[in-house]
Tab-separated table of C-alpha atoms in Angstrom:
chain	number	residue	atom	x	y	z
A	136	UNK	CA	-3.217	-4.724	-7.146
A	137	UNK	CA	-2.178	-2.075	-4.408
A	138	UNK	CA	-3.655	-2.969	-1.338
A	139	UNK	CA	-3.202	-1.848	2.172
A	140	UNK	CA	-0.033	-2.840	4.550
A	141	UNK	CA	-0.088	-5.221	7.728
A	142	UNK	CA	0.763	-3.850	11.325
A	143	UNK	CA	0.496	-4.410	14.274
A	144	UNK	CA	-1.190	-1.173	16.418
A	145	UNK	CA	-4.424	-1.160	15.229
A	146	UNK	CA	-6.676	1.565	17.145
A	147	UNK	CA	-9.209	2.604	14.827
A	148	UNK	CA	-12.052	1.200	12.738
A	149	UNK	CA	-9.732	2.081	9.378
A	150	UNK	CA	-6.793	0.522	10.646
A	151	UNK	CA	-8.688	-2.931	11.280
A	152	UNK	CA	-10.313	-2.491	7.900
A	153	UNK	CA	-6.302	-1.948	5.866
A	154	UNK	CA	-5.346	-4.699	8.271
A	155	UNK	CA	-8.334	-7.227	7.167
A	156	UNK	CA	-7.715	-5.936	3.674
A	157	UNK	CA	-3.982	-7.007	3.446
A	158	UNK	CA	-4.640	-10.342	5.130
A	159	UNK	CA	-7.394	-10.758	2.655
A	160	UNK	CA	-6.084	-9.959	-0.260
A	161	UNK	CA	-2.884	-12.365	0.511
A	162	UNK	CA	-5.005	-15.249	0.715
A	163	UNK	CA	-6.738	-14.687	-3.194
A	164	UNK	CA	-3.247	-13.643	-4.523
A	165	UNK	CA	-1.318	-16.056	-6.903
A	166	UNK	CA	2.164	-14.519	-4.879
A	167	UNK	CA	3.074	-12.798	-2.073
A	168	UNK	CA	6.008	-10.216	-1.785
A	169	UNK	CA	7.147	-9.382	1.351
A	170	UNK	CA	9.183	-5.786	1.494
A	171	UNK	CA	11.321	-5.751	4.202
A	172	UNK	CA	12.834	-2.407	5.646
A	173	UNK	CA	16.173	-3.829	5.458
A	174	UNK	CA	17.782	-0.574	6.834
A	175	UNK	CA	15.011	-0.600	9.745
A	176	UNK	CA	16.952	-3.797	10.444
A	177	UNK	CA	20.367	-2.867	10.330
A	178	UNK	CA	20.098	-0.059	12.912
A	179	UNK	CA	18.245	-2.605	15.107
A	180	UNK	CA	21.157	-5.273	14.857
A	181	UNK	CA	18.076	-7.935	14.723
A	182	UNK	CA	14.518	-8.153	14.081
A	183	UNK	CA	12.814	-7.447	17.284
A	184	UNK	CA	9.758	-10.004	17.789
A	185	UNK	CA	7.656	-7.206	19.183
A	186	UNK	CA	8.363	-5.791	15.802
A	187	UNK	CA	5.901	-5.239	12.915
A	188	UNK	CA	7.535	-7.823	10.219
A	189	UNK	CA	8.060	-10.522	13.018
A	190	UNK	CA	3.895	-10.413	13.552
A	191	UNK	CA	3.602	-10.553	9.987
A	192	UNK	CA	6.294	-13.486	9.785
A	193	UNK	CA	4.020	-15.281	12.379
A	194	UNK	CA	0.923	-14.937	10.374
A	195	UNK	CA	2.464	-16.233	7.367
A	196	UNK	CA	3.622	-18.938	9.034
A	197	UNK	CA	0.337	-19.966	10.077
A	198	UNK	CA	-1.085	-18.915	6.397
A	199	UNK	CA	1.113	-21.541	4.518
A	200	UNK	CA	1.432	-24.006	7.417
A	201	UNK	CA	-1.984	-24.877	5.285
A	202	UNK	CA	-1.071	-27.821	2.858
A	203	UNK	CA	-2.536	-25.981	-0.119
A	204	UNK	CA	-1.138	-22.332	0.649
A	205	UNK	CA	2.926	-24.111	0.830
A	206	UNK	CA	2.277	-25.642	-2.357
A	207	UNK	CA	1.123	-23.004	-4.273
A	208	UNK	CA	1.920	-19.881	-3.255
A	209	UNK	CA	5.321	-18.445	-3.305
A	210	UNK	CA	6.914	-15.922	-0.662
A	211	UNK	CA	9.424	-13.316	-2.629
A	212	UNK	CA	11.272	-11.746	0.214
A	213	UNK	CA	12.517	-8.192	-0.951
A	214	UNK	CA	14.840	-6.345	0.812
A	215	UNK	CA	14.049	-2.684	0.447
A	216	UNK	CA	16.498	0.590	1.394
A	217	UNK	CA	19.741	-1.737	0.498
A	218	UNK	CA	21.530	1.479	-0.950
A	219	UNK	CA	21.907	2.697	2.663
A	220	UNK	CA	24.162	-0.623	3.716
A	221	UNK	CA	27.450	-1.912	3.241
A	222	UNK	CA	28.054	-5.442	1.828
A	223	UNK	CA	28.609	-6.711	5.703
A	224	UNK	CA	25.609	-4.673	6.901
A	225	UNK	CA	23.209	-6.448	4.225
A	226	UNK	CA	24.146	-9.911	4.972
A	227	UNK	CA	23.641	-9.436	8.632
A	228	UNK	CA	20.350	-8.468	7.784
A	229	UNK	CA	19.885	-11.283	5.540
A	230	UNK	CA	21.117	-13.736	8.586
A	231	UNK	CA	18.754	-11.455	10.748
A	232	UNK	CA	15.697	-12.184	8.746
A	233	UNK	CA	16.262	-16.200	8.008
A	234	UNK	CA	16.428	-16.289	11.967
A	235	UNK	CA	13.640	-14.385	12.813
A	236	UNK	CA	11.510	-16.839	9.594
A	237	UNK	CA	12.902	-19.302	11.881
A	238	UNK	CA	11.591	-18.530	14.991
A	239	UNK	CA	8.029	-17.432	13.414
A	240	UNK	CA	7.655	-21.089	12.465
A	241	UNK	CA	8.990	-22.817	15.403
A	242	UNK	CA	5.552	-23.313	16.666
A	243	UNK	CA	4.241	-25.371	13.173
A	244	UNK	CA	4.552	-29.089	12.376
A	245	UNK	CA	6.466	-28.030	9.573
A	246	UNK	CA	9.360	-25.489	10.706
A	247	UNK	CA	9.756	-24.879	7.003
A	248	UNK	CA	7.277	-24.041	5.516
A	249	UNK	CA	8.148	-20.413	5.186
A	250	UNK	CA	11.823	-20.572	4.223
A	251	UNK	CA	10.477	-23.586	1.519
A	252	UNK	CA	7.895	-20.861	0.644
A	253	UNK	CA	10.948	-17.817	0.205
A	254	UNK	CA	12.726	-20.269	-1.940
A	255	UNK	CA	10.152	-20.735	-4.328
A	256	UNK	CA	9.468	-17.624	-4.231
A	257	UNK	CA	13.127	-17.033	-5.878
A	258	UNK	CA	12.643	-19.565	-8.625
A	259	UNK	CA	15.148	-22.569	-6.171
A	260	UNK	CA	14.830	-25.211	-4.659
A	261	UNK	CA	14.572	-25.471	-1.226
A	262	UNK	CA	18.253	-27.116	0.431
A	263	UNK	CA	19.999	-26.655	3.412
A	264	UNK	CA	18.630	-23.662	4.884
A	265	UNK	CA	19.476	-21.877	2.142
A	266	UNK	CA	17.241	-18.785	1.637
A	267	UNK	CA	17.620	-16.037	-1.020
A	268	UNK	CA	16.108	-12.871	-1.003
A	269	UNK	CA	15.397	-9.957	-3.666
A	270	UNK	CA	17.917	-6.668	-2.602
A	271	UNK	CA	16.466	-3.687	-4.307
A	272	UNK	CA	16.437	0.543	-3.830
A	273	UNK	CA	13.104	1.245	-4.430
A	274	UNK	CA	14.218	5.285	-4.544
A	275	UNK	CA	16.943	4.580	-6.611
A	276	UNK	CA	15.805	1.699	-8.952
A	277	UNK	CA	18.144	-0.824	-8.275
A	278	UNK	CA	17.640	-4.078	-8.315
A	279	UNK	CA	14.156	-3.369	-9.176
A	280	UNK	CA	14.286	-4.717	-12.927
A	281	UNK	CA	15.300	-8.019	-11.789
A	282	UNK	CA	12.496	-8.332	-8.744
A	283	UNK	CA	9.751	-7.550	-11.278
A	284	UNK	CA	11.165	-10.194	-13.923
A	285	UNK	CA	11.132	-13.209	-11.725
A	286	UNK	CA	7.771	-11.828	-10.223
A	287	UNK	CA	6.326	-11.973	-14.056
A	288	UNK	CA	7.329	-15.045	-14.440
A	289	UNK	CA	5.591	-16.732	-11.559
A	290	UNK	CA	1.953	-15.361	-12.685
A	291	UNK	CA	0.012	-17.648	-14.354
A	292	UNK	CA	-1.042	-16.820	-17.429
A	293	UNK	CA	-5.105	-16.472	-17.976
A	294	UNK	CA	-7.540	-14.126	-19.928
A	295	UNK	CA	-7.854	-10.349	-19.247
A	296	UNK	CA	-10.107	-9.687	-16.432
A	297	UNK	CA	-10.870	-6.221	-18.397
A	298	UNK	CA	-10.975	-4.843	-22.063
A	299	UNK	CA	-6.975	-3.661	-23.069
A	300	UNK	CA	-8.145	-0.262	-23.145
A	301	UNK	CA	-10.729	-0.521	-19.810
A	302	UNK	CA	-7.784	1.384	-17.528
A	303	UNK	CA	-9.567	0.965	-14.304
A	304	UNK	CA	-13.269	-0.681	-12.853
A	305	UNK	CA	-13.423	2.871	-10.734
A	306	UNK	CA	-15.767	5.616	-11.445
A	307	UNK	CA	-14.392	8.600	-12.144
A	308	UNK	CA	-15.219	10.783	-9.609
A	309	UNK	CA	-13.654	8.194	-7.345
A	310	UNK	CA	-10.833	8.248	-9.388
A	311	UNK	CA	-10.587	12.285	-9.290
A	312	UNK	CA	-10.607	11.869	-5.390
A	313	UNK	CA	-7.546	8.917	-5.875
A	314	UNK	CA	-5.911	11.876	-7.883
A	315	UNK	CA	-6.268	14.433	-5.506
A	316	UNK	CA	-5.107	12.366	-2.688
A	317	UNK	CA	-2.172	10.970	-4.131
A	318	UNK	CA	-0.857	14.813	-4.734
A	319	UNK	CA	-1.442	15.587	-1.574
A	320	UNK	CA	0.225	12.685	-0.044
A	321	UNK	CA	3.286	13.371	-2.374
A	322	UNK	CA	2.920	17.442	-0.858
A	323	UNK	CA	2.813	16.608	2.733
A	324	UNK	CA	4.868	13.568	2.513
A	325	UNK	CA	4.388	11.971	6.120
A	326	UNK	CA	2.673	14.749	7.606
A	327	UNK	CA	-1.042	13.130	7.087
A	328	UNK	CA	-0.953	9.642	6.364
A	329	UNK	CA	-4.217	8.759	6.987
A	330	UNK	CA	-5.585	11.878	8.861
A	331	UNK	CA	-7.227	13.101	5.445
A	332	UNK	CA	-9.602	12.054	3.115
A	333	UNK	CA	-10.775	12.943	-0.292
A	334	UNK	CA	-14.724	13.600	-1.502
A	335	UNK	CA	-15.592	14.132	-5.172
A	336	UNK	CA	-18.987	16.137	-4.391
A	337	UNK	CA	-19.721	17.473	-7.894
A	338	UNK	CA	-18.649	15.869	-11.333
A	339	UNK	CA	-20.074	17.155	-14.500
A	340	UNK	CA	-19.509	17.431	-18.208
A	341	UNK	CA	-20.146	21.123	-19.214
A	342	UNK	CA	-21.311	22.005	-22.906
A	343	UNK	CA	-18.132	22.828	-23.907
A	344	UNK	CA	-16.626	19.635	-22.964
A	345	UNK	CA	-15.029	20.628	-20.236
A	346	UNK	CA	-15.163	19.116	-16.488
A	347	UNK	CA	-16.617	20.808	-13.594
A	348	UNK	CA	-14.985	18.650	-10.596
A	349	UNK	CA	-15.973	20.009	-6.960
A	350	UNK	CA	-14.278	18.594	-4.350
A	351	UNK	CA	-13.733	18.282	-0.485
A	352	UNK	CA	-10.814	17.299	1.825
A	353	UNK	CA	-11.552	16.041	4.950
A	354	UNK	CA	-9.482	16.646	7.842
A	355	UNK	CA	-10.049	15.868	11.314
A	356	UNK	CA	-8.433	18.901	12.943
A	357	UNK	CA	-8.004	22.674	12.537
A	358	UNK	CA	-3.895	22.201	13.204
A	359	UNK	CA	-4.501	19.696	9.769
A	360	UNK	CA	-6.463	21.874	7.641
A	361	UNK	CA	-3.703	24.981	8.261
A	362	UNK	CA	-1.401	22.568	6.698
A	363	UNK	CA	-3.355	21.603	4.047
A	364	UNK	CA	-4.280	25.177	3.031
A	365	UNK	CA	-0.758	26.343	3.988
A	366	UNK	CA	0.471	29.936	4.354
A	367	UNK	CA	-1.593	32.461	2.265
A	368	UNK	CA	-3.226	29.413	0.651
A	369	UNK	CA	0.162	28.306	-1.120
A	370	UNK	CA	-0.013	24.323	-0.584
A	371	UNK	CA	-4.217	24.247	-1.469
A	372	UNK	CA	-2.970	26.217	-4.732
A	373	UNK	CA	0.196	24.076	-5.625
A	374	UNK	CA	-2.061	20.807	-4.840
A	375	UNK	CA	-4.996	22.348	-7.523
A	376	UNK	CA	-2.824	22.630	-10.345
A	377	UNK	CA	-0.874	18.986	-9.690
A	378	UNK	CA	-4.403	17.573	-9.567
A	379	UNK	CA	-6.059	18.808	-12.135
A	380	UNK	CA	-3.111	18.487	-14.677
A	381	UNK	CA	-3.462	14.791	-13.995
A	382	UNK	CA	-7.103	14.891	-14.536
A	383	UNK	CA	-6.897	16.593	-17.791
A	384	UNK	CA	-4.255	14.211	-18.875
A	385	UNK	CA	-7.164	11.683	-18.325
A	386	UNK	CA	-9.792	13.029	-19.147
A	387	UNK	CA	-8.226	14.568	-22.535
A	388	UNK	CA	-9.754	17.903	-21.297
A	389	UNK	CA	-9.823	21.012	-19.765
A	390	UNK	CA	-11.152	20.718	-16.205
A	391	UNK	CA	-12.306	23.253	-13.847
A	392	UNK	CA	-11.457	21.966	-10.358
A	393	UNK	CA	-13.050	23.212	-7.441
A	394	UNK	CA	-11.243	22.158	-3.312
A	395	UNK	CA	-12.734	22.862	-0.122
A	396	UNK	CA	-11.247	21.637	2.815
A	397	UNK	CA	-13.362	21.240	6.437
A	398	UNK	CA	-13.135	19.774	9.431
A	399	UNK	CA	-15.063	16.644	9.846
A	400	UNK	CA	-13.206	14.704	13.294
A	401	UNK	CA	-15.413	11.588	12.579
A	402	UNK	CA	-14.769	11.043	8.600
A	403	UNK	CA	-13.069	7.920	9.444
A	404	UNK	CA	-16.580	6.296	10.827
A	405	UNK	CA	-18.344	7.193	7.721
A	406	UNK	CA	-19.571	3.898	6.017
A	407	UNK	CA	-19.225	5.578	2.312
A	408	UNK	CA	-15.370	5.874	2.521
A	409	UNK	CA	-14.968	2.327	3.112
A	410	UNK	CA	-17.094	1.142	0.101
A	411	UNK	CA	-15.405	3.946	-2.305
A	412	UNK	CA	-12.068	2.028	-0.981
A	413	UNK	CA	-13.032	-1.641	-1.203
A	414	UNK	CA	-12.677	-1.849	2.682
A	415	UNK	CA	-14.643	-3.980	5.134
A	416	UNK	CA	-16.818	-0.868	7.281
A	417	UNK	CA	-16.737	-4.126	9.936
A	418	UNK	CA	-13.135	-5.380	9.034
């Protein structure tokens, strides 16, 4: 499951909700990876405790300083963006991170926990110090194949939760708006993060099996809905026909997709965004 990341300046009601979310989700799951921006790291020469990951590091800490949470649940620590270091470079980081795992535990009973945690986490046993940690590219692929092998074989095997062929417990006009979103997140790249939202207003099977899909994308500023639109409507175009390509893929039909995009500067306070995301309106 994909859930929402852990940081540290939280301002708004939707960044305590992905905050409560992540925290949440880490104490139901059977594992927890850690992804480390290892080049992050590397230009800092150390990891900063006013940092993000030495927060995070801290609330682990105090997670699995719980008997039952050290015993079963392991840490994988992966270090991400490793293609942008030399050999030197990564093992400073690696010294770097097994200091600052360190220091986020100094204040437990059991020092640790977390570096006991990161070694089962590996498939070892925990000796000496000794930590290892997962160094991957996630843009290039590397090291990946090996990460999701030991990960597999540290889930515990049980029935499915779903039929085989039951692809998601989402309705599908909420996964039309997951579509729509994701394209436009991979259009804009960083420019929006989490400044726009998705609505799936209209969704309806006409007689000749096609899809009638109305949507709208809400933005909280006129600046953001220029972008969105783009120049002589070239970006609001390009993102139509990457959504509804997907869709039809879906669907197995032809579908008619319809995109407004307005200005609404308090979307983020709207209870019915939460619920369509499995977020805590109160988180």
């Amino acid at each position: 499951e994909d859930r929402a990341c852990v940081f540290q300046n939280v301002h708004s009601r939707m960044d305590r909700a992905m905050v409560a979310s992540a925290w949440h989700s880490g104490h139901d799951a059977d594992l927890i990876a850690l992804v480390i921006d290892a080049a992050q790291i590397a230009h800092d020469t150390l990891v900063k405790e006013s940092s993000d990951l030495f927060a995070i590091l801290k609330a682990l800490a105090k997670m699995y300083g719980r008997a039952k949470e050290s015993k079963t649940k392991p840490l994988v620590l992966v270090l991400n963006k490793t293609d942008l270091l030399t050999d030197a470079q990564l093992e400073a980081v690696r010294d770097s991170v097994k200091s600052a795992i360190t220091t986020a535990s100094s204040e437990h009973e059991d020092q640790a926990v977390l570096l006991r945690a990161a070694a089962a986490g590996a498939g070892a046993t925990y000796v000496d110090d000794i930590i290892r940690s997962f160094s991957v590219s996630a843009l290039k692929g590397s090291g990946c194949d090996e990460l999701v092998r030991v990960l597999a074989a540290q889930m515990p095997r049980g029935p499915y939760l779903f039929p085989e062929d039951f692809p998601t417990d989402m309705p599908m006009r909420s996964v039309a708006a997951e579509v729509t979103r994701e394209k436009l997140m991979l259009l804009l790249k960083q420019e929006l993060p989490y400044a726009v939202a998705v609505e799936t207003v209209d969704f309806k099977e006409r007689d000749d099996g096609s899809f009638a899909i109305r949507q709208n994308i809400l933005v909280e500023r006129n600046s953001q809905k220029l972008i969105v639109v783009g120049k002589s409507g070239a970006m609001i175009k390009k993102l139509g026909i990457a959504a509804r390509e997907e869709m039809q893929a879906m669907l197995d039909a032809k579908v008619h997709l319809f995109l407004d995009v307005k200005v609404k500067r308090d979307w983020k306070e709207s209870k019915q965004f939460y619920d369509s995301w499995g977020l805590a309106y109160d988180g």
